[in-house]
Amino acid sequence: MRTWITSRTGLAPFTREGYMVHIRLYLEPFLGGIRLSELRRAHVQSMLDRLAERGAGGIPPCPNTLTRIRATLRAALNAAIREGLIETNPACGVSIPTYHRIHAVIWTEDQIARWRLTGQRPPASVWTATQTGQFLTATREHRLHAAFHLITLRGLRRAEAAGLRWQDVDLDHHILVITQTTQRVDGRLVPCEPKSESSRRTVVLDHTTVKQLRRHQSRQAAEAAERGFDPGGYVFTNRRGQPLNPDHLYREFIKAAAEAGLPPIRRTPCATERRPSPSKPATNSKSSKTNSDTPAST
């Protein structure tokens, strides 16, 4: 598989990184011990079935991810056919298993007590509105507070927040537009296209979010003047004015949540219970639903 990906010249950096993730996390662990000449359709189907049941790390990937994993394997095996190494493609004809959606669990007091006692947590979990407010209050002076605000209340993914530029933000009209993300590819941070066409969207901002972004803008200008750097038009940067690593944003989010005494989450911590939230849920030009991606996802 790695020989195949090395031979693929002209791939976009983000596409190459996606292939490498599939190879490293799924294909090599499940199929790496099988000789190419001995690989059969049953092996591929077994891999997909096992991934759908428990994933590579305990959390099953969604059907779209399984489809992309199959497509990566199929492309590599088609290359092997062209080189005369095999005659048929074992990845053809396999089916994507039925997906049993994991429903997020709200962190109630009983859930938190059980987690503190056993260390076990549900595969997907969200904060209540009160817990979300507690987090935002506790992180008010954090230099990435505005990013936390956009993630928790506006539904931005961490890569979207890291890739956000001031030219895509209109504070006077209370909107921002997701036009790019920041991703780590081959050890470098690069601007990439949004995750999907639906991810390229307009997000409506409430008054509280606009206030936090204006506050952040002033802080950023003062920090840039003091440290002598140019943020390059990015809304969020590291302390040297360089583009923000989405993984760093995630680590800071998790660290801040722990310091606030809150349990970990695996989705956007926007409460689903019917309580008043600090501000309105995120909306976009195509849908009124909040983006439900997690700070831990890209």
mmCIF file of C-alpha atoms in Angstrom:
data_model
loop_
_atom_site.group_PDB
_atom_site.id
_atom_site.type_symbol
_atom_site.label_atom_id
_atom_site.label_comp_id
_atom_site.label_asym_id
_atom_site.label_seq_id
_atom_site.Cartn_x
_atom_site.Cartn_y
_atom_site.Cartn_z
ATOM 1 C CA MET A 1 0.000 0.000 0.000
ATOM 2 C CA ARG A 2 2.768 2.437 0.849
ATOM 3 C CA THR A 3 4.500 1.637 -2.443
ATOM 4 C CA TRP A 4 1.271 2.488 -4.237
ATOM 5 C CA ILE A 5 0.772 5.806 -2.449
ATOM 6 C CA THR A 6 4.402 6.760 -3.101
ATOM 7 C CA SER A 7 3.868 6.192 -6.821
ATOM 8 C CA ARG A 8 0.797 8.458 -6.909
ATOM 9 C CA THR A 9 2.247 11.756 -8.068
ATOM 10 C CA GLY A 10 0.138 14.842 -8.525
ATOM 11 C CA LEU A 11 -2.216 14.158 -5.631
ATOM 12 C CA ALA A 12 -3.465 17.134 -3.664
ATOM 13 C CA PRO A 13 -1.760 17.193 -0.235
ATOM 14 C CA PHE A 14 -5.021 16.697 1.646
ATOM 15 C CA THR A 15 -6.001 13.775 -0.609
ATOM 16 C CA ARG A 16 -2.642 12.101 -0.043
ATOM 17 C CA GLU A 17 -2.972 12.580 3.699
ATOM 18 C CA GLY A 18 -6.443 11.004 3.594
ATOM 19 C CA TYR A 19 -5.058 7.944 1.804
ATOM 20 C CA MET A 20 -2.252 7.677 4.354
ATOM 21 C CA VAL A 21 -4.720 7.806 7.247
ATOM 22 C CA HIS A 22 -6.730 4.957 5.706
ATOM 23 C CA ILE A 23 -3.581 2.911 5.191
ATOM 24 C CA ARG A 24 -2.114 3.570 8.634
ATOM 25 C CA LEU A 25 -5.243 3.231 10.767
ATOM 26 C CA TYR A 26 -7.287 0.629 8.921
ATOM 27 C CA LEU A 27 -5.757 -1.195 5.963
ATOM 28 C CA GLU A 28 -2.352 -2.106 7.375
ATOM 29 C CA PRO A 29 -3.620 -3.247 10.812
ATOM 30 C CA PHE A 30 -6.358 -5.444 9.324
ATOM 31 C CA LEU A 31 -4.855 -6.613 6.024
ATOM 32 C CA GLY A 32 -1.125 -5.973 6.347
ATOM 33 C CA GLY A 33 -0.358 -9.568 7.325
ATOM 34 C CA ILE A 34 -1.934 -11.054 4.184
ATOM 35 C CA ARG A 35 0.128 -11.529 1.029
ATOM 36 C CA LEU A 36 -1.245 -9.675 -1.979
ATOM 37 C CA SER A 37 -1.593 -12.888 -3.976
ATOM 38 C CA GLU A 38 -3.611 -14.444 -1.139
ATOM 39 C CA LEU A 39 -5.934 -11.512 -0.479
ATOM 40 C CA ARG A 40 -9.565 -12.468 -1.039
ATOM 41 C CA ARG A 41 -12.907 -10.707 -0.999
ATOM 42 C CA ALA A 42 -13.732 -12.431 2.293
ATOM 43 C CA HIS A 43 -10.728 -10.736 3.937
ATOM 44 C CA VAL A 44 -11.898 -7.308 2.819
ATOM 45 C CA GLN A 45 -15.489 -7.960 3.886
ATOM 46 C CA SER A 46 -14.298 -9.200 7.269
ATOM 47 C CA MET A 47 -12.284 -6.012 7.751
ATOM 48 C CA LEU A 48 -15.278 -3.808 6.955
ATOM 49 C CA ASP A 49 -17.541 -5.852 9.231
ATOM 50 C CA ARG A 50 -15.095 -5.611 12.121
ATOM 51 C CA LEU A 51 -14.611 -1.879 11.601
ATOM 52 C CA ALA A 52 -18.367 -1.326 11.553
ATOM 53 C CA GLU A 53 -18.707 -3.290 14.781
ATOM 54 C CA ARG A 54 -15.991 -1.721 16.910
ATOM 55 C CA GLY A 55 -13.736 0.434 14.732
ATOM 56 C CA ALA A 56 -9.966 0.635 14.999
ATOM 57 C CA GLY A 57 -10.011 2.282 18.427
ATOM 58 C CA GLY A 58 -13.347 1.295 19.891
ATOM 59 C CA ILE A 59 -15.491 3.779 17.954
ATOM 60 C CA PRO A 60 -16.916 2.562 14.623
ATOM 61 C CA PRO A 61 -16.357 4.867 11.639
ATOM 62 C CA CYS A 62 -19.450 6.134 9.846
ATOM 63 C CA PRO A 63 -20.598 4.579 6.535
ATOM 64 C CA ASN A 64 -19.042 7.414 4.517
ATOM 65 C CA THR A 65 -15.656 6.709 6.081
ATOM 66 C CA LEU A 66 -16.020 2.978 5.420
ATOM 67 C CA THR A 67 -16.879 3.772 1.803
ATOM 68 C CA ARG A 68 -13.752 5.911 1.456
ATOM 69 C CA ILE A 69 -11.596 3.194 3.051
ATOM 70 C CA ARG A 70 -12.962 0.697 0.535
ATOM 71 C CA ALA A 71 -12.323 3.167 -2.301
ATOM 72 C CA THR A 72 -8.697 3.633 -1.207
ATOM 73 C CA LEU A 73 -8.129 -0.123 -1.124
ATOM 74 C CA ARG A 74 -9.890 -0.599 -4.459
ATOM 75 C CA ALA A 75 -7.705 2.051 -6.115
ATOM 76 C CA ALA A 76 -4.522 0.435 -4.795
ATOM 77 C CA LEU A 77 -5.620 -3.017 -5.967
ATOM 78 C CA ASN A 78 -6.571 -1.670 -9.403
ATOM 79 C CA ALA A 79 -3.002 -0.413 -9.687
ATOM 80 C CA ALA A 80 -1.786 -3.910 -8.779
ATOM 81 C CA ILE A 81 -3.949 -5.339 -11.588
ATOM 82 C CA ARG A 82 -2.441 -2.909 -14.097
ATOM 83 C CA GLU A 83 1.024 -4.027 -13.018
ATOM 84 C CA GLY A 84 0.077 -7.676 -13.483
ATOM 85 C CA LEU A 85 0.465 -8.555 -9.804
ATOM 86 C CA ILE A 86 -3.121 -9.840 -9.437
ATOM 87 C CA GLU A 87 -5.921 -10.633 -11.874
ATOM 88 C CA THR A 88 -9.035 -9.518 -9.984
ATOM 89 C CA ASN A 89 -9.804 -6.878 -7.385
ATOM 90 C CA PRO A 90 -10.837 -8.382 -4.011
ATOM 91 C CA ALA A 91 -12.298 -5.027 -2.944
ATOM 92 C CA CYS A 92 -14.942 -5.170 -5.672
ATOM 93 C CA GLY A 93 -18.276 -6.627 -4.672
ATOM 94 C CA VAL A 94 -17.889 -6.122 -0.924
ATOM 95 C CA SER A 95 -20.689 -4.295 0.874
ATOM 96 C CA ILE A 96 -20.692 -1.598 3.519
ATOM 97 C CA PRO A 97 -22.249 -3.052 6.704
ATOM 98 C CA THR A 98 -25.414 -1.600 8.164
ATOM 99 C CA TYR A 99 -24.534 1.298 10.396
ATOM 100 C CA HIS A 100 -25.887 1.542 13.915
ATOM 101 C CA ARG A 101 -25.703 5.204 14.793
ATOM 102 C CA ILE A 102 -24.206 6.037 18.172
ATOM 103 C CA HIS A 103 -26.374 8.488 20.079
ATOM 104 C CA ALA A 104 -24.655 11.025 22.270
ATOM 105 C CA VAL A 105 -25.168 10.807 26.017
ATOM 106 C CA ILE A 106 -25.733 13.984 28.012
ATOM 107 C CA TRP A 107 -23.369 14.337 30.958
ATOM 108 C CA THR A 108 -25.803 14.139 33.862
ATOM 109 C CA GLU A 109 -24.575 14.129 37.454
ATOM 110 C CA ASP A 110 -24.997 10.343 37.607
ATOM 111 C CA GLN A 111 -23.037 9.913 34.368
ATOM 112 C CA ILE A 112 -20.236 12.119 35.675
ATOM 113 C CA ALA A 113 -20.080 10.249 38.995
ATOM 114 C CA ARG A 114 -19.856 6.922 37.156
ATOM 115 C CA TRP A 115 -17.097 8.256 34.903
ATOM 116 C CA ARG A 116 -15.075 9.578 37.852
ATOM 117 C CA LEU A 117 -15.426 6.239 39.632
ATOM 118 C CA THR A 118 -14.639 3.889 36.736
ATOM 119 C CA GLY A 119 -12.869 6.079 34.178
ATOM 120 C CA GLN A 120 -15.234 4.757 31.534
ATOM 121 C CA ARG A 121 -17.032 7.186 29.269
ATOM 122 C CA PRO A 122 -19.617 6.760 26.519
ATOM 123 C CA PRO A 123 -18.442 6.700 22.878
ATOM 124 C CA ALA A 124 -20.299 9.968 22.260
ATOM 125 C CA SER A 125 -21.185 12.530 24.892
ATOM 126 C CA VAL A 126 -22.271 16.173 25.121
ATOM 127 C CA TRP A 127 -22.442 18.826 27.795
ATOM 128 C CA THR A 128 -25.625 20.377 29.077
ATOM 129 C CA ALA A 129 -26.309 24.046 28.410
ATOM 130 C CA THR A 130 -25.265 24.795 31.987
ATOM 131 C CA GLN A 131 -21.980 22.926 31.562
ATOM 132 C CA THR A 132 -21.317 24.731 28.270
ATOM 133 C CA GLY A 133 -21.861 28.056 30.005
ATOM 134 C CA GLN A 134 -19.549 26.942 32.813
ATOM 135 C CA PHE A 135 -16.847 26.141 30.270
ATOM 136 C CA LEU A 136 -17.127 29.476 28.476
ATOM 137 C CA THR A 137 -17.101 31.385 31.751
ATOM 138 C CA ALA A 138 -14.024 29.510 32.985
ATOM 139 C CA THR A 139 -12.127 30.122 29.726
ATOM 140 C CA ARG A 140 -13.032 33.786 29.309
ATOM 141 C CA GLU A 141 -9.412 34.950 29.664
ATOM 142 C CA HIS A 142 -7.930 32.175 27.511
ATOM 143 C CA ARG A 143 -6.312 33.558 24.342
ATOM 144 C CA LEU A 144 -8.357 31.040 22.310
ATOM 145 C CA HIS A 145 -11.634 31.769 24.074
ATOM 146 C CA ALA A 146 -13.234 33.100 20.880
ATOM 147 C CA ALA A 147 -12.324 29.852 19.104
ATOM 148 C CA PHE A 148 -13.871 27.847 21.945
ATOM 149 C CA HIS A 149 -16.953 30.027 21.598
ATOM 150 C CA LEU A 150 -17.246 29.339 17.860
ATOM 151 C CA ILE A 151 -16.801 25.606 18.389
ATOM 152 C CA THR A 152 -19.256 25.224 21.248
ATOM 153 C CA LEU A 153 -21.993 27.610 20.141
ATOM 154 C CA ARG A 154 -21.545 28.104 16.397
ATOM 155 C CA GLY A 155 -20.668 24.516 15.510
ATOM 156 C CA LEU A 156 -17.296 25.076 13.822
ATOM 157 C CA ARG A 157 -14.931 22.155 13.466
ATOM 158 C CA ARG A 158 -11.465 22.683 14.903
ATOM 159 C CA ALA A 159 -9.890 22.706 11.416
ATOM 160 C CA GLU A 160 -12.457 25.292 10.306
ATOM 161 C CA ALA A 161 -11.690 27.524 13.281
ATOM 162 C CA ALA A 162 -7.952 27.161 12.653
ATOM 163 C CA GLY A 163 -8.391 28.085 8.984
ATOM 164 C CA LEU A 164 -10.716 31.036 9.571
ATOM 165 C CA ARG A 165 -9.518 34.381 8.161
ATOM 166 C CA TRP A 166 -10.708 37.870 8.963
ATOM 167 C CA GLN A 167 -11.613 38.387 5.308
ATOM 168 C CA ASP A 168 -14.236 35.659 5.782
ATOM 169 C CA VAL A 169 -15.767 37.366 8.822
ATOM 170 C CA ASP A 170 -18.234 40.262 8.614
ATOM 171 C CA LEU A 171 -18.842 41.436 12.157
ATOM 172 C CA ASP A 172 -21.017 44.346 11.052
ATOM 173 C CA HIS A 173 -23.474 41.995 9.360
ATOM 174 C CA HIS A 174 -23.041 39.184 11.923
ATOM 175 C CA ILE A 175 -21.892 36.427 9.556
ATOM 176 C CA LEU A 176 -18.813 34.399 8.731
ATOM 177 C CA VAL A 177 -18.168 32.149 5.748
ATOM 178 C CA ILE A 178 -16.329 28.828 5.896
ATOM 179 C CA THR A 179 -14.108 28.810 2.802
ATOM 180 C CA GLN A 180 -11.074 26.838 3.967
ATOM 181 C CA THR A 181 -9.624 24.730 6.751
ATOM 182 C CA THR A 182 -6.128 24.271 8.134
ATOM 183 C CA GLN A 183 -4.765 20.716 8.035
ATOM 184 C CA ARG A 184 -1.438 19.094 8.868
ATOM 185 C CA VAL A 185 -0.134 17.386 5.736
ATOM 186 C CA ASP A 186 3.317 15.782 5.564
ATOM 187 C CA GLY A 187 4.264 17.547 8.779
ATOM 188 C CA ARG A 188 3.246 21.004 7.514
ATOM 189 C CA LEU A 189 0.170 23.122 8.147
ATOM 190 C CA VAL A 190 -1.534 23.926 4.861
ATOM 191 C CA PRO A 191 -4.839 25.564 3.860
ATOM 192 C CA CYS A 192 -7.279 23.003 2.450
ATOM 193 C CA GLU A 193 -10.756 22.883 1.012
ATOM 194 C CA PRO A 194 -13.622 22.374 3.493
ATOM 195 C CA LYS A 195 -14.471 18.784 4.395
ATOM 196 C CA SER A 196 -17.448 18.628 2.016
ATOM 197 C CA GLU A 197 -19.543 20.894 -0.174
ATOM 198 C CA SER A 198 -22.059 21.302 2.645
ATOM 199 C CA SER A 199 -19.197 22.376 4.919
ATOM 200 C CA ARG A 200 -18.675 25.424 2.701
ATOM 201 C CA ARG A 201 -21.330 27.512 4.386
ATOM 202 C CA THR A 202 -22.358 30.816 5.888
ATOM 203 C CA VAL A 203 -22.692 30.889 9.671
ATOM 204 C CA VAL A 204 -24.926 33.472 11.316
ATOM 205 C CA LEU A 205 -23.406 35.073 14.412
ATOM 206 C CA ASP A 206 -25.354 36.180 17.463
ATOM 207 C CA HIS A 207 -24.526 39.369 19.372
ATOM 208 C CA THR A 208 -22.511 37.518 22.033
ATOM 209 C CA THR A 209 -20.318 35.823 19.442
ATOM 210 C CA VAL A 210 -19.732 39.103 17.599
ATOM 211 C CA LYS A 211 -18.736 40.707 20.899
ATOM 212 C CA GLN A 212 -16.245 37.922 21.627
ATOM 213 C CA LEU A 213 -14.736 38.150 18.137
ATOM 214 C CA ARG A 214 -14.310 41.927 18.416
ATOM 215 C CA ARG A 215 -12.647 41.429 21.795
ATOM 216 C CA HIS A 216 -10.371 38.788 20.298
ATOM 217 C CA GLN A 217 -9.520 41.044 17.349
ATOM 218 C CA SER A 218 -8.360 43.794 19.707
ATOM 219 C CA ARG A 219 -6.337 41.336 21.765
ATOM 220 C CA GLN A 220 -4.738 39.881 18.654
ATOM 221 C CA ALA A 221 -3.699 43.325 17.415
ATOM 222 C CA ALA A 222 -2.148 44.147 20.794
ATOM 223 C CA GLU A 223 -0.338 40.797 20.945
ATOM 224 C CA ALA A 224 0.973 41.206 17.387
ATOM 225 C CA ALA A 225 2.285 44.694 18.173
ATOM 226 C CA GLU A 226 3.932 43.520 21.385
ATOM 227 C CA ARG A 227 5.539 40.415 19.899
ATOM 228 C CA GLY A 228 6.252 41.906 16.493
ATOM 229 C CA PHE A 229 4.473 39.403 14.276
ATOM 230 C CA ASP A 230 1.972 39.520 11.432
ATOM 231 C CA PRO A 231 -0.952 37.089 11.898
ATOM 232 C CA GLY A 232 -1.288 36.845 8.127
ATOM 233 C CA GLY A 233 -5.005 37.522 8.143
ATOM 234 C CA TYR A 234 -5.864 34.497 10.290
ATOM 235 C CA VAL A 235 -8.367 34.932 13.092
ATOM 236 C CA PHE A 236 -6.507 32.459 15.312
ATOM 237 C CA THR A 237 -2.750 31.888 15.387
ATOM 238 C CA ASN A 238 -0.158 30.498 17.745
ATOM 239 C CA ARG A 239 1.875 32.835 19.945
ATOM 240 C CA ARG A 240 4.356 33.404 17.109
ATOM 241 C CA GLY A 241 1.654 34.575 14.721
ATOM 242 C CA GLN A 242 1.745 31.380 12.664
ATOM 243 C CA PRO A 243 -1.347 29.435 11.524
ATOM 244 C CA LEU A 244 -2.905 27.513 14.379
ATOM 245 C CA ASN A 245 -2.516 23.742 14.437
ATOM 246 C CA PRO A 246 -6.003 22.176 14.779
ATOM 247 C CA ASP A 247 -4.524 19.506 17.055
ATOM 248 C CA HIS A 248 -3.154 22.217 19.348
ATOM 249 C CA LEU A 249 -6.590 23.826 19.442
ATOM 250 C CA TYR A 250 -8.083 20.466 20.415
ATOM 251 C CA ARG A 251 -5.515 19.904 23.171
ATOM 252 C CA GLU A 252 -6.123 23.380 24.562
ATOM 253 C CA PHE A 253 -9.871 22.742 24.498
ATOM 254 C CA ILE A 254 -9.542 19.445 26.375
ATOM 255 C CA LYS A 255 -7.100 20.936 28.882
ATOM 256 C CA ALA A 256 -9.372 23.911 29.536
ATOM 257 C CA ALA A 257 -12.382 21.628 30.000
ATOM 258 C CA ALA A 258 -10.495 19.525 32.547
ATOM 259 C CA GLU A 259 -9.364 22.635 34.425
ATOM 260 C CA ALA A 260 -12.990 23.768 34.518
ATOM 261 C CA GLY A 261 -13.909 20.471 36.187
ATOM 262 C CA LEU A 262 -15.906 19.235 33.208
ATOM 263 C CA PRO A 263 -16.001 15.722 31.741
ATOM 264 C CA PRO A 264 -14.633 15.076 28.230
ATOM 265 C CA ILE A 265 -16.874 15.300 25.198
ATOM 266 C CA ARG A 266 -16.776 13.726 21.767
ATOM 267 C CA ARG A 267 -19.174 16.001 19.918
ATOM 268 C CA THR A 268 -19.962 19.693 19.832
ATOM 269 C CA PRO A 269 -20.955 20.450 23.439
ATOM 270 C CA CYS A 270 -24.215 22.118 22.472
ATOM 271 C CA ALA A 271 -26.909 20.896 24.811
ATOM 272 C CA THR A 272 -29.882 19.013 23.468
ATOM 273 C CA GLU A 273 -31.900 19.488 26.617
ATOM 274 C CA ARG A 274 -34.531 22.218 26.689
ATOM 275 C CA ARG A 275 -32.780 24.821 28.800
ATOM 276 C CA PRO A 276 -31.761 28.377 27.954
ATOM 277 C CA SER A 277 -28.320 28.370 26.330
ATOM 278 C CA PRO A 278 -25.807 31.229 26.430
ATOM 279 C CA SER A 279 -26.752 32.121 22.846
ATOM 280 C CA LYS A 280 -28.655 30.811 19.856
ATOM 281 C CA PRO A 281 -27.549 27.646 18.048
ATOM 282 C CA ALA A 282 -25.451 27.979 14.926
ATOM 283 C CA THR A 283 -27.220 28.353 11.619
ATOM 284 C CA ASN A 284 -26.048 28.436 8.053
ATOM 285 C CA SER A 285 -27.387 29.431 4.686
ATOM 286 C CA LYS A 286 -28.471 25.891 3.849
ATOM 287 C CA SER A 287 -29.840 24.624 7.122
ATOM 288 C CA SER A 288 -30.893 25.794 10.556
ATOM 289 C CA LYS A 289 -29.226 22.828 12.251
ATOM 290 C CA THR A 290 -26.137 23.174 14.400
ATOM 291 C CA ASN A 291 -23.041 21.551 12.961
ATOM 292 C CA SER A 292 -22.619 18.501 15.192
ATOM 293 C CA ASP A 293 -18.960 17.814 14.639
ATOM 294 C CA THR A 294 -16.676 17.500 17.604
ATOM 295 C CA PRO A 295 -13.677 19.586 18.580
ATOM 296 C CA ALA A 296 -11.867 16.278 18.261
ATOM 297 C CA SER A 297 -12.723 15.912 14.622
ATOM 298 C CA THR A 298 -11.465 17.660 11.506
#
